[in-house]
XYZ file of N, CA and C in Angstrom:
804
model
N 5.383 29.453 16.514
C 6.534 29.823 15.692
C 7.797 29.686 16.525
N 8.799 29.045 15.977
C 10.066 28.875 16.677
C 11.167 29.534 15.867
N 12.339 29.709 16.533
C 13.454 30.375 15.865
C 14.723 29.579 16.076
N 15.421 29.330 14.997
C 16.704 28.652 15.038
C 17.773 29.670 14.710
N 18.829 29.807 15.517
C 19.850 30.815 15.244
C 20.393 30.698 13.838
N 20.432 31.849 13.149
C 20.971 31.869 11.796
C 19.986 31.462 10.731
N 18.746 31.159 11.136
C 17.743 30.740 10.172
C 16.498 31.610 10.354
N 15.645 31.562 9.353
C 14.390 32.298 9.432
C 13.456 31.611 10.426
N 12.435 32.363 10.838
C 11.448 31.788 11.739
C 10.764 30.601 11.072
N 10.537 29.549 11.858
C 9.864 28.353 11.365
C 8.446 28.349 11.922
N 7.475 28.342 11.068
C 6.076 28.361 11.496
C 5.637 26.954 11.875
N 5.196 26.823 13.116
C 4.717 25.532 13.586
C 3.217 25.426 13.357
N 2.747 24.329 12.797
C 1.303 24.179 12.528
C 0.554 23.762 13.786
N 0.464 24.679 14.765
C -0.122 24.315 16.047
C -1.582 23.901 15.911
N -2.324 24.549 15.033
C -3.727 24.167 14.852
C -3.832 22.734 14.342
N -3.044 22.408 13.335
C -3.063 21.050 12.800
C -2.577 20.030 13.812
N -1.519 20.384 14.562
C -1.000 19.469 15.575
C -2.036 19.243 16.670
N -2.707 20.329 17.086
C -3.738 20.186 18.113
C -4.887 19.299 17.653
N -5.346 19.523 16.424
C -6.418 18.683 15.888
C -5.982 17.226 15.779
N -4.751 17.016 15.300
C -4.256 15.644 15.155
C -4.153 14.951 16.507
N -3.655 15.657 17.512
C -3.545 15.069 18.856
C -4.924 14.716 19.409
N -5.897 15.611 19.196
C -7.251 15.343 19.684
C -7.850 14.127 18.992
N -7.690 14.044 17.682
C -8.262 12.924 16.931
C -7.608 11.604 17.310
N -6.284 11.606 17.426
C -5.606 10.363 17.780
C -5.842 10.008 19.249
N -6.055 11.020 20.095
C -6.435 10.736 21.469
C -7.776 10.027 21.545
N -8.731 10.486 20.731
C -10.035 9.823 20.664
C -9.887 8.405 20.126
N -9.055 8.241 19.096
C -8.879 6.917 18.499
C -8.236 5.933 19.469
N -7.276 6.407 20.275
C -6.544 5.519 21.172
C -7.290 5.251 22.472
N -7.882 6.288 23.038
C -8.494 6.138 24.365
C -10.019 6.146 24.341
N -10.603 6.709 23.293
C -12.050 6.857 23.256
C -12.836 5.572 23.422
N -12.554 4.526 22.631
C -13.341 3.293 22.765
C -13.298 2.683 24.158
N -12.171 2.833 24.861
C -12.074 2.270 26.207
C -12.807 3.128 27.233
N -12.819 4.455 27.036
C -13.449 5.354 28.000
C -14.957 5.449 27.812
N -15.419 5.257 26.599
C -16.845 5.403 26.311
C -17.575 4.104 26.658
N -18.426 4.176 27.618
C -19.116 2.957 28.100
C -20.379 2.711 27.290
N -20.261 2.636 25.987
C -21.401 2.361 25.108
C -20.966 1.352 24.055
N -21.867 0.466 23.713
C -21.600 -0.508 22.665
C -22.010 0.097 21.324
N -21.053 0.292 20.395
C -21.426 0.905 19.107
C -22.299 0.011 18.242
N -22.404 -1.265 18.590
C -23.213 -2.194 17.798
C -24.579 -2.453 18.416
N -24.802 -1.985 19.654
C -26.065 -2.248 20.345
C -27.212 -1.512 19.652
N -28.288 -2.241 19.355
C -29.444 -1.669 18.677
C -30.607 -1.524 19.653
N -31.329 -0.430 19.511
C -32.531 -0.169 20.299
C -33.533 0.502 19.374
N -34.348 -0.314 18.710
C -35.261 0.230 17.714
C -36.257 1.203 18.315
N -36.519 1.059 19.594
C -37.422 2.011 20.247
C -36.824 3.403 20.373
N -35.497 3.475 20.293
C -34.818 4.773 20.396
C -34.306 5.261 19.052
N -34.762 4.650 17.959
C -34.289 5.050 16.631
C -34.638 6.513 16.360
N -33.710 7.208 15.702
C -33.873 8.615 15.322
C -33.995 9.540 16.540
N -33.448 9.114 17.669
C -33.502 9.983 18.850
C -32.626 11.213 18.618
N -33.106 12.398 18.977
C -32.290 13.611 18.789
C -31.197 13.687 19.845
N -30.219 14.545 19.640
C -29.188 14.720 20.668
C -29.791 15.169 21.987
N -29.270 14.613 23.054
C -29.771 14.950 24.380
C -28.850 14.393 25.443
N -29.339 14.356 26.682
C -28.508 13.886 27.779
C -28.199 12.405 27.653
N -29.188 11.622 27.205
C -28.959 10.182 27.085
C -28.140 9.851 25.853
N -28.455 10.510 24.740
C -27.731 10.287 23.484
C -27.136 11.619 23.068
N -25.849 11.815 23.311
C -25.239 13.127 23.104
C -25.289 13.572 21.646
N -25.151 12.626 20.724
C -25.240 12.946 19.298
C -26.438 12.268 18.650
N -27.351 11.788 19.447
C -28.525 11.134 18.914
C -28.250 9.689 18.532
N -29.212 9.091 17.852
C -29.089 7.701 17.395
C -29.389 7.627 15.904
N -28.999 6.506 15.299
C -29.260 6.316 13.877
C -30.573 5.562 13.669
N -30.790 5.069 12.464
C -32.067 4.438 12.127
C -32.283 3.107 12.833
N -31.235 2.531 13.422
C -31.348 1.289 14.187
C -31.254 1.533 15.689
N -31.243 2.786 16.078
C -31.170 3.101 17.490
C -29.784 2.963 18.081
N -28.757 2.958 17.247
C -27.383 2.862 17.737
C -26.836 4.256 18.039
N -26.033 4.340 19.077
C -25.469 5.621 19.482
C -24.512 6.152 18.411
N -24.795 7.350 17.915
C -23.928 7.958 16.904
C -22.557 8.267 17.504
N -22.522 8.742 18.737
C -21.252 9.055 19.380
C -20.402 7.803 19.563
N -21.021 6.719 20.022
C -20.268 5.476 20.219
C -19.707 4.964 18.903
N -20.493 5.042 17.847
C -20.029 4.570 16.540
C -18.946 5.490 15.970
N -19.085 6.785 16.204
C -18.083 7.738 15.721
C -16.737 7.474 16.379
N -16.739 7.259 17.690
C -15.504 7.003 18.423
C -14.929 5.641 18.053
N -15.786 4.636 17.926
C -15.312 3.292 17.581
C -14.725 3.230 16.180
N -15.168 4.123 15.285
C -14.665 4.125 13.908
C -13.327 4.832 13.782
N -12.956 5.651 14.761
C -11.736 6.455 14.659
C -10.473 5.606 14.509
N -10.282 4.537 15.309
C -9.048 3.754 15.129
C -8.916 3.157 13.738
N -10.026 2.729 13.157
C -9.970 2.140 11.818
C -9.680 3.200 10.765
N -10.465 4.269 10.752
C -10.319 5.285 9.707
C -8.951 5.952 9.767
N -8.486 6.285 10.971
C -7.193 6.953 11.099
C -6.041 5.957 11.014
N -6.218 4.777 11.605
C -5.134 3.790 11.610
C -4.757 3.317 10.222
N -5.757 3.023 9.399
C -5.476 2.578 8.037
C -4.827 3.695 7.232
N -5.306 4.934 7.423
C -4.735 6.071 6.686
C -3.268 6.269 7.036
N -2.935 6.206 8.321
C -1.545 6.398 8.747
C -0.678 5.237 8.285
N -1.173 4.007 8.455
C -0.395 2.835 8.041
C -0.119 2.855 6.549
N -1.126 3.205 5.751
C -0.939 3.259 4.302
C 0.053 4.350 3.922
N -0.013 5.499 4.584
C 0.887 6.602 4.257
C 2.333 6.261 4.621
N 2.546 5.657 5.797
C 3.898 5.290 6.215
C 4.479 4.204 5.311
N 3.682 3.183 4.998
C 4.168 2.116 4.122
C 4.456 2.638 2.720
N 3.591 3.525 2.232
C 3.817 4.124 0.919
C 5.102 4.935 0.901
N 5.327 5.707 1.973
C 6.538 6.512 2.058
C 7.784 5.639 2.076
N 7.748 4.552 2.818
C 8.913 3.669 2.901
C 9.258 3.076 1.537
N 8.254 2.551 0.845
C 8.493 1.917 -0.453
C 8.920 2.955 -1.495
N 8.173 4.057 -1.578
C 8.477 5.064 -2.590
C 9.802 5.762 -2.358
N 10.127 6.054 -1.096
C 11.388 6.737 -0.799
C 12.584 5.843 -1.103
N 12.506 4.591 -0.690
C 13.601 3.661 -0.982
C 13.774 3.481 -2.484
N 12.651 3.378 -3.204
C 12.728 3.213 -4.661
C 13.368 4.435 -5.307
N 12.968 5.637 -4.877
C 13.529 6.854 -5.460
C 15.008 7.017 -5.158
N 15.417 6.750 -3.919
C 16.828 6.882 -3.562
C 17.667 5.806 -4.251
N 17.122 4.601 -4.360
C 17.860 3.542 -5.045
C 18.064 3.883 -6.515
N 17.003 4.405 -7.157
C 17.115 4.783 -8.566
C 18.157 5.883 -8.753
N 18.182 6.849 -7.834
C 19.159 7.933 -7.941
C 20.573 7.430 -7.690
N 20.727 6.479 -6.785
C 22.046 5.957 -6.454
C 22.609 5.090 -7.563
N 21.770 4.257 -8.120
C 22.235 3.332 -9.167
C 22.276 3.992 -10.536
N 21.241 4.783 -10.853
C 21.189 5.422 -12.167
C 21.011 4.410 -13.282
N 21.167 4.847 -14.503
C 21.142 3.963 -15.662
C 19.862 3.169 -15.789
N 19.999 1.883 -16.064
C 18.840 1.034 -16.309
C 17.990 0.863 -15.063
N 18.606 0.885 -13.875
C 17.833 0.761 -12.637
C 16.881 1.939 -12.481
N 17.383 3.127 -12.780
C 16.528 4.316 -12.695
C 15.411 4.249 -13.714
N 15.713 3.816 -14.913
C 14.670 3.739 -15.946
C 13.609 2.697 -15.574
N 14.018 1.594 -14.984
C 13.051 0.570 -14.584
C 12.138 1.070 -13.474
N 12.711 1.722 -12.489
C 11.898 2.225 -11.374
C 10.922 3.278 -11.860
N 11.405 4.223 -12.649
C 10.526 5.281 -13.136
C 9.503 4.747 -14.149
N 9.898 3.736 -14.920
C 8.939 3.120 -15.828
C 7.819 2.430 -15.076
N 8.167 1.750 -13.978
C 7.144 1.110 -13.149
C 6.249 2.154 -12.495
N 6.850 3.281 -12.099
C 6.051 4.360 -11.525
C 5.072 4.923 -12.552
N 5.536 5.123 -13.788
C 4.649 5.627 -14.850
C 3.527 4.636 -15.136
N 3.858 3.338 -15.108
C 2.838 2.322 -15.346
C 1.786 2.335 -14.244
N 2.235 2.529 -13.006
C 1.296 2.581 -11.884
C 0.405 3.808 -11.985
N 0.974 4.919 -12.448
C 0.194 6.146 -12.595
C -0.929 5.986 -13.619
N -0.803 5.016 -14.504
C -1.840 4.813 -15.518
C -3.138 4.290 -14.904
N -3.051 3.756 -13.682
C -4.232 3.226 -13.014
C -4.605 4.157 -11.863
N -5.760 4.814 -11.927
C -6.188 5.644 -10.794
C -6.273 4.806 -9.517
N -5.993 5.453 -8.381
C -5.935 4.723 -7.114
C -7.249 4.012 -6.814
N -8.373 4.695 -7.005
C -9.663 4.085 -6.701
C -9.930 2.899 -7.614
N -9.558 3.028 -8.902
C -9.757 1.924 -9.831
C -8.905 0.722 -9.436
N -7.692 0.972 -8.976
C -6.819 -0.119 -8.550
C -7.387 -0.833 -7.333
N -7.962 -0.077 -6.411
C -8.575 -0.688 -5.230
C -9.785 -1.521 -5.631
N -10.594 -0.999 -6.532
C -11.759 -1.747 -6.999
C -11.337 -3.033 -7.700
N -10.258 -2.961 -8.482
C -9.752 -4.147 -9.153
C -9.249 -5.173 -8.144
N -8.514 -4.695 -7.124
C -8.003 -5.596 -6.096
C -9.146 -6.224 -5.312
N -10.177 -5.440 -5.033
C -11.326 -5.982 -4.306
C -12.049 -7.040 -5.124
N -12.127 -6.824 -6.439
C -12.753 -7.825 -7.291
C -11.964 -9.120 -7.364
N -10.631 -9.018 -7.291
C -9.788 -10.210 -7.388
C -9.634 -10.934 -6.049
N -9.487 -10.167 -4.965
C -9.151 -10.768 -3.672
C -10.249 -10.605 -2.632
N -11.340 -9.926 -2.989
C -12.410 -9.725 -2.035
C -12.207 -8.449 -1.244
N -13.315 -7.851 -0.818
C -13.223 -6.613 -0.059
C -12.709 -6.899 1.342
N -12.137 -5.901 1.934
C -11.568 -6.028 3.273
C -10.534 -4.955 3.489
N -10.234 -4.692 4.738
C -9.327 -3.605 5.034
C -7.915 -3.907 4.555
N -7.527 -5.191 4.547
C -6.206 -5.554 4.042
C -6.080 -5.251 2.559
N -7.123 -5.543 1.802
C -7.115 -5.242 0.379
C -7.006 -3.743 0.140
N -7.747 -2.967 0.910
C -7.695 -1.507 0.776
C -6.297 -0.989 1.092
N -5.700 -1.498 2.155
C -4.376 -1.035 2.572
C -3.328 -1.327 1.504
N -3.307 -2.566 1.023
C -2.319 -2.946 0.015
C -2.525 -2.157 -1.273
N -3.764 -1.998 -1.682
C -4.041 -1.287 -2.932
C -3.643 0.185 -2.824
N -3.885 0.817 -1.687
C -3.487 2.211 -1.522
C -1.979 2.366 -1.580
N -1.259 1.449 -0.957
C 0.209 1.507 -0.987
C 0.717 1.346 -2.413
N 0.187 0.367 -3.131
C 0.638 0.125 -4.496
C 0.297 1.284 -5.431
N -0.808 1.976 -5.144
C -1.234 3.053 -6.040
C -0.507 4.365 -5.784
N -0.010 4.590 -4.564
C 0.496 5.908 -4.205
C 2.017 5.995 -4.052
N 2.742 4.879 -4.116
C 4.195 4.959 -3.924
C 4.911 5.762 -5.000
N 4.429 5.826 -6.263
C 5.178 6.601 -7.264
C 5.343 8.074 -6.913
N 4.403 8.653 -6.160
C 4.531 10.069 -5.801
C 5.789 10.310 -4.969
N 6.062 9.394 -4.045
C 7.264 9.530 -3.225
C 8.520 9.274 -4.050
N 8.479 8.271 -4.908
C 9.649 7.960 -5.726
C 10.006 9.124 -6.639
N 9.015 9.722 -7.264
C 9.270 10.833 -8.181
C 9.759 12.074 -7.436
N 9.238 12.307 -6.232
C 9.677 13.472 -5.468
C 11.101 13.298 -4.945
N 11.458 12.070 -4.583
C 12.765 11.821 -3.982
C 13.891 11.707 -5.008
N 13.586 11.265 -6.210
C 14.621 11.014 -7.210
C 15.497 12.241 -7.485
N 14.937 13.396 -7.882
C 15.817 14.541 -8.187
C 16.548 15.064 -6.952
N 15.906 15.016 -5.784
C 16.568 15.492 -4.569
C 17.744 14.592 -4.206
N 17.535 13.297 -4.302
C 18.615 12.361 -3.992
C 19.729 12.453 -5.021
N 19.374 12.627 -6.286
C 20.394 12.739 -7.336
C 21.278 13.962 -7.102
N 20.668 15.078 -6.721
C 21.456 16.282 -6.452
C 22.367 16.088 -5.248
N 21.857 15.424 -4.209
C 22.680 15.191 -3.020
C 23.838 14.251 -3.321
N 23.608 13.268 -4.163
C 24.656 12.299 -4.492
C 25.702 12.875 -5.447
N 25.409 14.026 -6.032
C 26.395 14.688 -6.901
C 27.317 15.618 -6.124
N 27.065 15.775 -4.813
C 27.906 16.639 -3.990
C 29.291 16.004 -3.804
N 30.321 16.828 -3.517
C 31.686 16.291 -3.391
C 31.826 15.188 -2.349
N 31.167 15.334 -1.181
C 31.322 14.311 -0.153
C 30.681 12.993 -0.578
N 29.568 13.078 -1.336
C 28.943 11.863 -1.835
C 29.806 11.210 -2.913
N 30.423 12.015 -3.757
C 31.331 11.478 -4.762
C 32.531 10.812 -4.105
N 33.000 11.378 -3.006
C 34.119 10.770 -2.286
C 33.726 9.420 -1.712
N 32.499 9.302 -1.215
C 32.030 8.017 -0.687
C 32.015 6.957 -1.778
N 31.615 7.368 -2.986
C 31.604 6.432 -4.103
C 33.015 5.981 -4.455
N 33.937 6.929 -4.513
C 35.318 6.594 -4.872
C 35.988 5.725 -3.811
N 35.578 5.898 -2.553
C 36.155 5.110 -1.470
C 35.518 3.730 -1.337
N 34.523 3.464 -2.157
C 33.938 2.132 -2.194
C 32.869 1.857 -1.159
N 32.261 2.907 -0.597
C 31.190 2.680 0.366
C 29.975 2.062 -0.329
N 29.187 1.316 0.420
C 28.062 0.564 -0.144
C 26.927 1.502 -0.556
N 26.007 0.952 -1.349
C 24.843 1.722 -1.782
C 23.991 2.119 -0.577
N 23.829 1.189 0.355
C 23.013 1.477 1.535
C 23.607 2.643 2.323
N 24.923 2.647 2.481
C 25.579 3.744 3.203
C 25.346 5.069 2.491
N 25.506 5.094 1.192
C 25.348 6.337 0.439
C 23.899 6.818 0.474
N 22.951 5.882 0.446
C 21.541 6.265 0.528
C 21.226 6.883 1.889
N 21.717 6.253 2.961
C 21.408 6.735 4.300
C 22.207 7.990 4.661
N 23.457 8.024 4.238
C 24.344 9.120 4.649
C 24.138 10.385 3.821
N 23.873 10.240 2.534
C 23.821 11.409 1.654
C 22.413 11.675 1.089
N 21.714 10.632 0.637
C 20.417 10.850 -0.015
C 19.306 11.118 0.990
N 19.257 10.349 2.077
C 18.154 10.472 3.018
C 18.039 11.858 3.647
N 19.123 12.477 4.119
C 18.960 13.829 4.684
C 18.385 14.830 3.689
N 18.647 14.647 2.409
C 18.146 15.586 1.404
C 16.655 15.409 1.138
N 16.174 14.182 1.248
C 14.769 13.923 0.918
C 13.872 13.930 2.146
N 14.433 13.908 3.340
C 13.640 13.751 4.565
C 12.565 14.818 4.738
N 12.850 16.128 4.563
C 11.772 17.118 4.740
C 10.615 16.917 3.768
N 10.938 16.611 2.521
C 9.884 16.387 1.532
C 9.062 15.156 1.876
N 9.716 14.098 2.314
C 9.009 12.877 2.686
C 8.066 13.138 3.856
N 8.535 13.896 4.853
C 7.690 14.193 6.007
C 6.437 14.956 5.589
N 6.596 15.916 4.697
C 5.447 16.675 4.224
C 4.480 15.784 3.447
N 5.016 14.947 2.571
C 4.156 14.064 1.778
C 3.444 13.039 2.640
N 4.086 12.573 3.706
C 3.438 11.619 4.615
C 2.216 12.264 5.261
N 2.391 13.495 5.759
C 1.267 14.186 6.397
C 0.128 14.427 5.410
N 0.467 14.912 4.223
C -0.567 15.125 3.214
C -1.199 13.805 2.787
N -0.382 12.737 2.749
C -0.902 11.432 2.373
C -1.901 10.888 3.373
N -1.712 11.201 4.661
C -2.678 10.759 5.668
C -4.049 11.352 5.364
N -4.093 12.639 5.058
C -5.362 13.265 4.720
C -6.003 12.647 3.486
N -5.187 12.421 2.454
C -5.715 11.807 1.236
C -6.206 10.387 1.498
N -5.499 9.654 2.341
C -5.895 8.279 2.621
C -7.145 8.207 3.493
N -7.306 9.162 4.399
C -8.541 9.208 5.183
C -9.742 9.328 4.253
N -9.636 10.225 3.278
C -10.722 10.397 2.322
C -10.888 9.161 1.445
N -9.763 8.539 1.049
C -9.837 7.347 0.199
C -10.506 6.189 0.931
N -10.096 5.949 2.168
C -10.688 4.857 2.952
C -12.174 5.105 3.161
N -12.527 6.344 3.461
C -13.934 6.668 3.677
C -14.735 6.568 2.377
N -14.138 6.953 1.262
C -14.824 6.821 -0.028
C -15.099 5.355 -0.334
N -14.133 4.500 -0.034
C -14.323 3.078 -0.272
C -15.356 2.492 0.683
N -15.331 2.954 1.948
C -16.362 2.524 2.877
C -17.737 2.992 2.449
N -17.808 4.170 1.835
C -19.081 4.716 1.368
C -19.705 3.822 0.300
N -18.869 3.250 -0.568
C -19.403 2.388 -1.637
C -19.371 0.915 -1.256
N -19.057 0.617 0.013
C -19.169 -0.753 0.500
C -17.936 -1.596 0.370
N -16.773 -0.985 0.104
C -15.522 -1.734 0.008
C -14.653 -1.318 1.187
N -14.289 -2.270 1.994
C -13.527 -1.976 3.199
C -13.873 -2.999 4.258
N -13.950 -2.541 5.486
C -14.282 -3.457 6.566
C -15.764 -3.779 6.502
N -16.082 -5.055 6.623
C -17.473 -5.482 6.518
C -18.271 -4.986 7.721
N -19.535 -4.591 7.484
C -20.382 -4.190 8.601
C -20.620 -5.397 9.530
N -20.991 -5.157 10.787
C -21.517 -3.907 11.350
C -20.462 -3.000 11.988
N -19.173 -3.371 11.964
C -18.171 -2.499 12.589
C -18.193 -1.136 11.911
N -18.249 -0.055 12.688
C -18.416 1.274 12.086
C -17.147 1.786 11.418
N -17.361 2.588 10.395
C -16.299 3.294 9.673
C -16.910 4.586 9.184
N -16.146 5.687 9.214
C -16.729 7.002 8.959
C -17.415 7.098 7.604
N -16.790 6.589 6.555
C -17.418 6.654 5.243
C -18.691 5.832 5.170
N -18.670 4.645 5.766
C -19.863 3.804 5.787
C -20.970 4.445 6.621
N -20.599 5.155 7.689
C -21.601 5.845 8.496
C -22.308 6.927 7.681
N -21.537 7.642 6.852
C -22.150 8.659 5.993
C -23.122 8.012 5.014
N -22.715 6.892 4.425
C -23.585 6.196 3.470
C -24.858 5.705 4.144
N -24.735 5.161 5.356
C -25.910 4.662 6.070
C -26.872 5.784 6.451
N -26.324 6.971 6.748
C -27.161 8.064 7.233
C -27.810 8.870 6.119
N -27.307 8.765 4.898
C -27.841 9.596 3.814
C -29.353 9.440 3.605
N -29.893 8.204 3.575
C -31.343 8.098 3.344
C -32.186 8.679 4.471
N -31.592 8.878 5.644
C -32.351 9.343 6.809
C -31.839 10.690 7.312
N -31.232 11.482 6.430
C -30.572 12.705 6.871
C -31.565 13.711 7.456
N -32.819 13.682 7.051
C -33.800 14.601 7.628
C -34.269 14.134 9.003
N -34.262 12.825 9.204
C -34.721 12.291 10.494
C -33.631 12.342 11.552
N -32.377 12.113 11.155
C -31.266 12.100 12.105
C -30.046 12.769 11.483
N -30.072 14.097 11.388
C -28.965 14.803 10.717
C -27.619 14.597 11.398
N -27.590 14.394 12.706
C -26.305 14.218 13.408
C -25.603 12.942 12.961
N -26.369 11.935 12.575
C -25.754 10.690 12.116
C -24.964 10.901 10.839
N -25.318 11.930 10.071
C -24.578 12.274 8.857
C -23.512 13.327 9.131
N -23.855 14.334 9.926
C -22.933 15.448 10.145
C -21.740 15.048 11.010
N -21.920 14.144 11.960
C -20.828 13.780 12.868
C -19.672 13.114 12.136
N -19.896 12.050 11.350
C -18.757 11.463 10.624
C -18.205 12.392 9.547
N -19.077 13.201 8.923
C -18.583 14.156 7.930
C -17.663 15.180 8.589
N -18.014 15.636 9.791
C -17.159 16.583 10.512
C -15.839 15.936 10.907
N -15.881 14.667 11.314
C -14.641 13.967 11.671
C -13.719 13.848 10.461
N -14.275 13.546 9.306
C -13.479 13.468 8.081
C -12.879 14.828 7.741
N -13.668 15.875 7.878
C -13.177 17.227 7.586
C -12.030 17.600 8.512
N -12.183 17.354 9.810
C -11.149 17.725 10.772
C -9.869 16.921 10.560
N -10.003 15.627 10.257
C -8.815 14.801 10.016
C -8.069 15.273 8.774
N -8.807 15.577 7.728
C -8.178 16.063 6.502
C -7.559 17.432 6.703
N -8.246 18.300 7.441
C -7.726 19.642 7.715
C -6.429 19.568 8.515
N -6.397 18.726 9.543
C -5.190 18.602 10.362
C -4.015 18.123 9.523
N -4.227 17.099 8.714
C -3.147 16.571 7.883
C -2.670 17.608 6.865
N -3.597 18.361 6.292
C -3.225 19.372 5.294
C -2.428 20.508 5.929
N -2.853 20.970 7.097
C -2.137 22.056 7.777
C -0.712 21.636 8.138
N -0.565 20.435 8.646
C 0.764 19.952 9.020
C 1.632 19.746 7.781
N 1.064 19.117 6.759
C 1.829 18.856 5.541
C 2.283 20.131 4.845
N 1.408 21.121 4.759
C 1.771 22.378 4.099
C 2.815 23.138 4.905
N 2.709 23.115 6.227
C 3.701 23.811 7.053
C 5.079 23.160 6.918
N 5.110 21.839 6.902
C 6.393 21.144 6.734
C 6.966 21.357 5.346
N 6.094 21.518 4.345
C 6.580 21.738 2.982
C 7.280 23.082 2.841
N 6.943 24.044 3.696
C 7.534 25.384 3.608
C 8.885 25.465 4.289
N 9.317 24.426 4.988
C 10.594 24.492 5.711
C 11.781 24.336 4.754
């Protein structure tokens, strides 16, 4: 908890920040530090329980669960963060532009947002995969296209209120450009909300990417991904429970960290 003079105490989401730092530390440094090949198979060691040689055991092909869990972190977290940041950029710009221009521009942007809302995100990804083939690029683009309306709708009323302030009206009368008015007046008003939505979006995207990996849409095997690891381990959950529990725990912790950070930022 920190204190700013003249303001109420600001609660810092230290638990969420700590979890996020640990997860991203594993994603960035883990694959290089872990001297195990996540793709190496040893059928003689299949279903090995956790121990000194295999810290989290092995799966049905004798692959190290720990090595695969660490190797999957950059993909599962990287795609979630990239999709959330790209979604925020597109949706925030669209919302601020609609508020700045008003009139038919606002109706067009919000109409496009309503049209996008008619298609559930998962259905849009499945449609994109059917048209362009499965792959992480398809998942990333489809998630961005499906989720940008949330940012646009959240930013529109905040930006409109900021642009109605006297200093913003003066900028309009003085002939300043739309870009200047968006950056100078609209962006400071929407920034806290955008930051909160980005954090919450990371958690939602982690689950979305893993759900798609679970049903076989995403990065093609054998490269590991947390959702695909859960799907692979389900038929053998009694023989190698760690192969199922480890990626499920990683998904839970990533979602928990994003939710804690997003909710704390939303309260500011």
